[in-house]
Short mmCIF file of C-alpha atoms and ligand atoms in Angstrom, two decimals:
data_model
loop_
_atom_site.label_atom_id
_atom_site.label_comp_id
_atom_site.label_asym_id
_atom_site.label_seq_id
_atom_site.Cartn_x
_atom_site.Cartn_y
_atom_site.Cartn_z
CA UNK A 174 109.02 83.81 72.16
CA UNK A 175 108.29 86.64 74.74
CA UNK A 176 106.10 84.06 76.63
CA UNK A 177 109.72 81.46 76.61
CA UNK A 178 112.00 84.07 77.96
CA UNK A 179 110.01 85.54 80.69
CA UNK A 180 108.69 82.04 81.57
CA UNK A 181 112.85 81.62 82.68
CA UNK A 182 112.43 84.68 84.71
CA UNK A 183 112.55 83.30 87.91
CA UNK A 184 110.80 86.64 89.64
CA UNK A 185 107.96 85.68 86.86
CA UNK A 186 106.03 83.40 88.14
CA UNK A 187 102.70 81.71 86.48
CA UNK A 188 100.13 80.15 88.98
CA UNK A 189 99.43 77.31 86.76
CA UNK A 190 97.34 75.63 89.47
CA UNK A 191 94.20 73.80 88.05
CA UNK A 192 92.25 76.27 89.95
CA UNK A 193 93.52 78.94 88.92
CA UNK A 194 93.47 78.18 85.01
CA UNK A 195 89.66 76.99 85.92
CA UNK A 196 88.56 80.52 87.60
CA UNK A 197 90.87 81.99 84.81
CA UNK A 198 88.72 80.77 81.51
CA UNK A 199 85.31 81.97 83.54
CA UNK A 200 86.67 85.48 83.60
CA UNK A 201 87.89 84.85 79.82
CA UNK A 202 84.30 84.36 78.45
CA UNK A 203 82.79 87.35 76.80
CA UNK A 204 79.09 85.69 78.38
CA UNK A 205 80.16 85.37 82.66
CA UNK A 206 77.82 88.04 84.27
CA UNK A 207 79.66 90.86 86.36
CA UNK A 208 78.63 88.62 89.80
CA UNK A 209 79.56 85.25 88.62
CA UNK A 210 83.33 87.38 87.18
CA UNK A 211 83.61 89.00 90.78
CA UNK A 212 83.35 85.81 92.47
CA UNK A 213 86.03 83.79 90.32
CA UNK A 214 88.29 86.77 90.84
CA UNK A 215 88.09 86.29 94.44
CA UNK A 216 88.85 82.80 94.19
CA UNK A 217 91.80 83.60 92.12
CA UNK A 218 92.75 86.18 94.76
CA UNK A 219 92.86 83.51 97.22
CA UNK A 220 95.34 81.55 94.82
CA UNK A 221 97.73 84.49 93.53
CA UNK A 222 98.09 85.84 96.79
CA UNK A 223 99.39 82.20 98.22
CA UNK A 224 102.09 82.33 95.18
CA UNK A 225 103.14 85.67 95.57
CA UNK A 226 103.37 85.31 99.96
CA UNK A 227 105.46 81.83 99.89
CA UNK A 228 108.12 83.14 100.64
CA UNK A 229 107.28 86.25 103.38
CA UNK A 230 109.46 85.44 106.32
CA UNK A 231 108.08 84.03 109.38
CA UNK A 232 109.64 84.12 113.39
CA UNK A 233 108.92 81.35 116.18
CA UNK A 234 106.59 81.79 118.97
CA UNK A 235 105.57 79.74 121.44
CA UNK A 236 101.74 78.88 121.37
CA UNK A 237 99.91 77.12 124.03
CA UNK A 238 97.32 74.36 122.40
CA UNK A 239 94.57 73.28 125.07
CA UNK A 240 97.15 70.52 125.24
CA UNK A 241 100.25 71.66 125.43
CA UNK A 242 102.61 74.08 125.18
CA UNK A 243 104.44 73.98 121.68
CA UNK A 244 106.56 76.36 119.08
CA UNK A 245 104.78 77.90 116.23
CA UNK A 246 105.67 79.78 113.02
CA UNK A 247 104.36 83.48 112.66
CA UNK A 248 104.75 86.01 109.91
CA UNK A 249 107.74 88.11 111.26
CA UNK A 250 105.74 91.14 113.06
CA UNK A 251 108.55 93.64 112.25
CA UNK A 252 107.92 93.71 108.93
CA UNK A 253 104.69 96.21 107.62
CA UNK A 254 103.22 94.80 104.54
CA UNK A 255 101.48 96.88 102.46
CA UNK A 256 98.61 96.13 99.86
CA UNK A 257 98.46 98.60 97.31
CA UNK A 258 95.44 97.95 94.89
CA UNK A 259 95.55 100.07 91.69
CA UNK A 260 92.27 101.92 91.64
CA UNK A 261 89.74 101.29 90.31
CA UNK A 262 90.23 97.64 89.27
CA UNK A 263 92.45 97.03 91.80
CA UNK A 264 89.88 97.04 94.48
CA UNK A 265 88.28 93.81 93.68
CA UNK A 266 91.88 92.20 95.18
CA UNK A 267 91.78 94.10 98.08
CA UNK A 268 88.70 92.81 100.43
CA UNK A 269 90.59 89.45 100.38
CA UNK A 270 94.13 90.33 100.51
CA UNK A 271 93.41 92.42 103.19
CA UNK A 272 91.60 88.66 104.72
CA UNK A 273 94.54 86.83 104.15
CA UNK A 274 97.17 89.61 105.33
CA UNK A 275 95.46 90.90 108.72
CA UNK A 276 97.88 92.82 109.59
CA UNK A 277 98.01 94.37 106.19
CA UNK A 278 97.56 98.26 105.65
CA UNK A 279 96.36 99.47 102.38
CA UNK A 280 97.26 102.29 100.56
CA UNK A 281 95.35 102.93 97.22
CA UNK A 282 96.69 104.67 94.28
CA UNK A 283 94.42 106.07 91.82
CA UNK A 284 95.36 106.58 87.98
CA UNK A 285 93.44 105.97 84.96
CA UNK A 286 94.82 105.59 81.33
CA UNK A 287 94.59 108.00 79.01
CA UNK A 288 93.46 106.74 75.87
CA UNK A 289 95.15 108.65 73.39
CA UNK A 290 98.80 108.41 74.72
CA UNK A 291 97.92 105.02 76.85
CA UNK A 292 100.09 106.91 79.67
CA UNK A 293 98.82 107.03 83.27
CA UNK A 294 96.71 109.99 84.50
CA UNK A 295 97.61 110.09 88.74
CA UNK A 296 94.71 111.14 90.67
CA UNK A 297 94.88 109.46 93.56
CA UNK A 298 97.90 108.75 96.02
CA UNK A 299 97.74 107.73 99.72
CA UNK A 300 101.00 106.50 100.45
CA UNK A 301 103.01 108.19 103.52
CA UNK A 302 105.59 111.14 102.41
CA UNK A 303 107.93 108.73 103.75
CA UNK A 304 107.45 104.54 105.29
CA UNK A 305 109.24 105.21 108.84
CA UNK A 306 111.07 101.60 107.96
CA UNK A 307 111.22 101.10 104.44
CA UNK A 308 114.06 98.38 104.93
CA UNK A 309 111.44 96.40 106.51
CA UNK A 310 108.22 96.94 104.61
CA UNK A 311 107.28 94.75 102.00
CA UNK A 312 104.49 96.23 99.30
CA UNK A 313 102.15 94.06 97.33
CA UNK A 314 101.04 95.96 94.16
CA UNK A 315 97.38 94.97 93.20
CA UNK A 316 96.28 95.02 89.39
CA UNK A 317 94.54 92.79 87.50
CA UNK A 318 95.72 94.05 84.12
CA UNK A 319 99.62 94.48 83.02
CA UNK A 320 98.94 96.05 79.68
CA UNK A 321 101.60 98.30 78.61
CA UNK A 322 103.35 98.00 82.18
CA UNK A 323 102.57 101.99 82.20
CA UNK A 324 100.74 101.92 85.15
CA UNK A 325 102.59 99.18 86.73
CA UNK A 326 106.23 100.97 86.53
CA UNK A 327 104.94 104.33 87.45
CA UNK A 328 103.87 102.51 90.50
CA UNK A 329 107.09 100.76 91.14
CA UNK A 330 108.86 104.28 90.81
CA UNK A 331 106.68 105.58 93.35
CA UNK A 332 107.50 102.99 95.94
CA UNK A 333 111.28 102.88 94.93
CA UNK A 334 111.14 107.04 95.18
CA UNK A 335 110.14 106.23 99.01
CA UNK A 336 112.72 103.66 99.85
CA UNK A 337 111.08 100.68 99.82
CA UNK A 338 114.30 98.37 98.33
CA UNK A 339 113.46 97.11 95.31
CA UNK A 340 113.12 93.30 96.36
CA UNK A 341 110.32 93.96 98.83
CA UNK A 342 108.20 94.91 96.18
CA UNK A 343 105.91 92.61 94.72
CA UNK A 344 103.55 92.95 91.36
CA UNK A 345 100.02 90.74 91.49
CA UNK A 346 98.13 90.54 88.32
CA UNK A 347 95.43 88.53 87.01
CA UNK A 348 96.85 88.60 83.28
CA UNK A 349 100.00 89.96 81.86
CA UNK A 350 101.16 91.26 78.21
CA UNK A 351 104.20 90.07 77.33
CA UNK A 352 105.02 93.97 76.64
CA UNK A 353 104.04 95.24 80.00
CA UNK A 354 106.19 92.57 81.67
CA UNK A 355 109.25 93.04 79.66
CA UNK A 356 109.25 96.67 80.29
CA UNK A 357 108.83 96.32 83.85
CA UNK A 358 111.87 93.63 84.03
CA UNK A 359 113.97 96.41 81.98
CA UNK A 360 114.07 98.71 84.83
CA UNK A 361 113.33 96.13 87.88
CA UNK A 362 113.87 92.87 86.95
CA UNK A 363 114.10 92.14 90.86
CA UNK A 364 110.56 92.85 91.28
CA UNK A 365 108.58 89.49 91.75
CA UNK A 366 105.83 89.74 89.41
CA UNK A 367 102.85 86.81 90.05
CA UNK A 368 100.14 86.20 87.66
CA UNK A 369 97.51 83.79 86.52
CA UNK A 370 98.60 84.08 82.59
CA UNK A 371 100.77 85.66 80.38
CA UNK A 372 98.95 86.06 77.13
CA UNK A 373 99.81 86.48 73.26
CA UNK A 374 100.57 90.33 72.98
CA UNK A 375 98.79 93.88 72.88
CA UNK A 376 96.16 95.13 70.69
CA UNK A 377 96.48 99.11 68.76
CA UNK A 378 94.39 100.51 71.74
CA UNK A 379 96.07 98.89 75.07
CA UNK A 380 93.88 95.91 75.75
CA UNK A 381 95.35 92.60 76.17
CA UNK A 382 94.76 89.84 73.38
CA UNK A 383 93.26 87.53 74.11
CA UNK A 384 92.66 89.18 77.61
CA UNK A 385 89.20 89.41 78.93
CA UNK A 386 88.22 92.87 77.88
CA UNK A 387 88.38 96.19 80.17
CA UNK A 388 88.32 94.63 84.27
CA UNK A 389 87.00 97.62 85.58
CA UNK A 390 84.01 98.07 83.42
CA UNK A 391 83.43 94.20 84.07
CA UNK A 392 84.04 94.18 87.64
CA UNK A 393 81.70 96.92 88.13
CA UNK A 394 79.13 96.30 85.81
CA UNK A 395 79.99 99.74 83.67
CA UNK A 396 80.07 98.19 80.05
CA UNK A 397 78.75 100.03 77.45
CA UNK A 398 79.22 103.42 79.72
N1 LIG B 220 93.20 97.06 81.16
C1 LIG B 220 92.15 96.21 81.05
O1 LIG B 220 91.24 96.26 81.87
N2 LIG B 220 92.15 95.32 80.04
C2 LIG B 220 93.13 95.23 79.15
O2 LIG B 220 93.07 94.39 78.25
C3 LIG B 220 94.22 96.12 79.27
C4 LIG B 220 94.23 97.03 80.29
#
């Protein structure tokens, strides 16, 4: 039911692309090896990102081929985009984000989740006191996981706190909870959310079900810590 009415969120959008469900079910299985999960996050990376950047806004140039002289789209170069990977998981976005968006500067945000209250814990924060043009800065939020959407909105806030407008920011995530998504959309539903799956619902202790267990501990090879 969840699944139905964010699926007619149009700022919700599932990357159903073959490839994507393909590098998806690797990272499912209880049996891929930290390397072989790594590598079909990358790949998924590559496919997420091209969702969630369709629609950046590009400027004409004129380019000069060895042939000729012609006009060519570029990504507009006054506006900043940020990448802001949620640490630690986060990071395994960043490397190619940061390949795809050149230009790109990334500010990391650390917070872990306490596992009592399932709240976030800040401990890390390296955005500016203030973007010199929020108006024109569009932020890409990295995080494989939305859980609870804890994290996720805190992050939001943050951004929103520092005038970034509400449009220009933009959620990436591997899988989704139904309950993390739906409390995100109840304070921003502008914020365009893209992810590879939006899965059944959320277990007593935070994890996703079916999910793929805890990403950071599989990313970096720390299960069992
Ligand atoms: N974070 C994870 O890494 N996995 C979950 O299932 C939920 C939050």
């Amino acid at each position: 039911m969840a699944e139905s009415i964010l699926r007619n969120d149009p700022n919700t959008i599932v990357c159903e692309h073959p490839l994507c469900q393909e590098n998806l079910s690797i990272i499912r299985d209880k049996n891929t090896t930290a390397e072989v999960f790594r590598n079909a996050i990358r790949r998924l990376t590559y496919l997420l990102l091209y969702t969630a950047t369709e629609d950046l806004e590009t400027e004409e140039t004129t380019t000069i081929t060895p042939i000729a002289e012609c006009k060519t789209q570029i990504l507009r170069r006054d506006i900043k985009i940020i990448l802001a990977p949620i640490l630690r998981a986060g990071l395994i976005f960043s490397d190619i984000a940061s390949d795809i968006l050149p230009n790109a500067s990334i500010r990391h945000i650390g917070m872990y989740r306490d596992e009592k209250s399932l709240k976030p814990v800040w401990y890390y924060d390296k955005t500016p006191i203030m973007f010199d043009n929020p108006e024109k800065t569009v932020v890409f939020i990295l995080d494989p996981m939305i859980a609870t959407g804890n994290s996720g909105l805190d992050c939001i806030k943050l951004f929103v706190g520092k005038r970034i407008p509400v449009k220009n920011i933009r959620f990436v995530s591997l899988i989704s909870a139904p309950e993390g998504l739906e409390k995100i959309r109840s304070y921003y539903p502008e914020v365009k959310i893209t992810t590879a799956h939006i899965d059944e619902t959320l277990s007593k202790t935070g994890y996703i079900i079916p999910g793929l267990g805890d990403a950071g501990d599989r990313i970096f090879n720390t299960l069992g810590d």
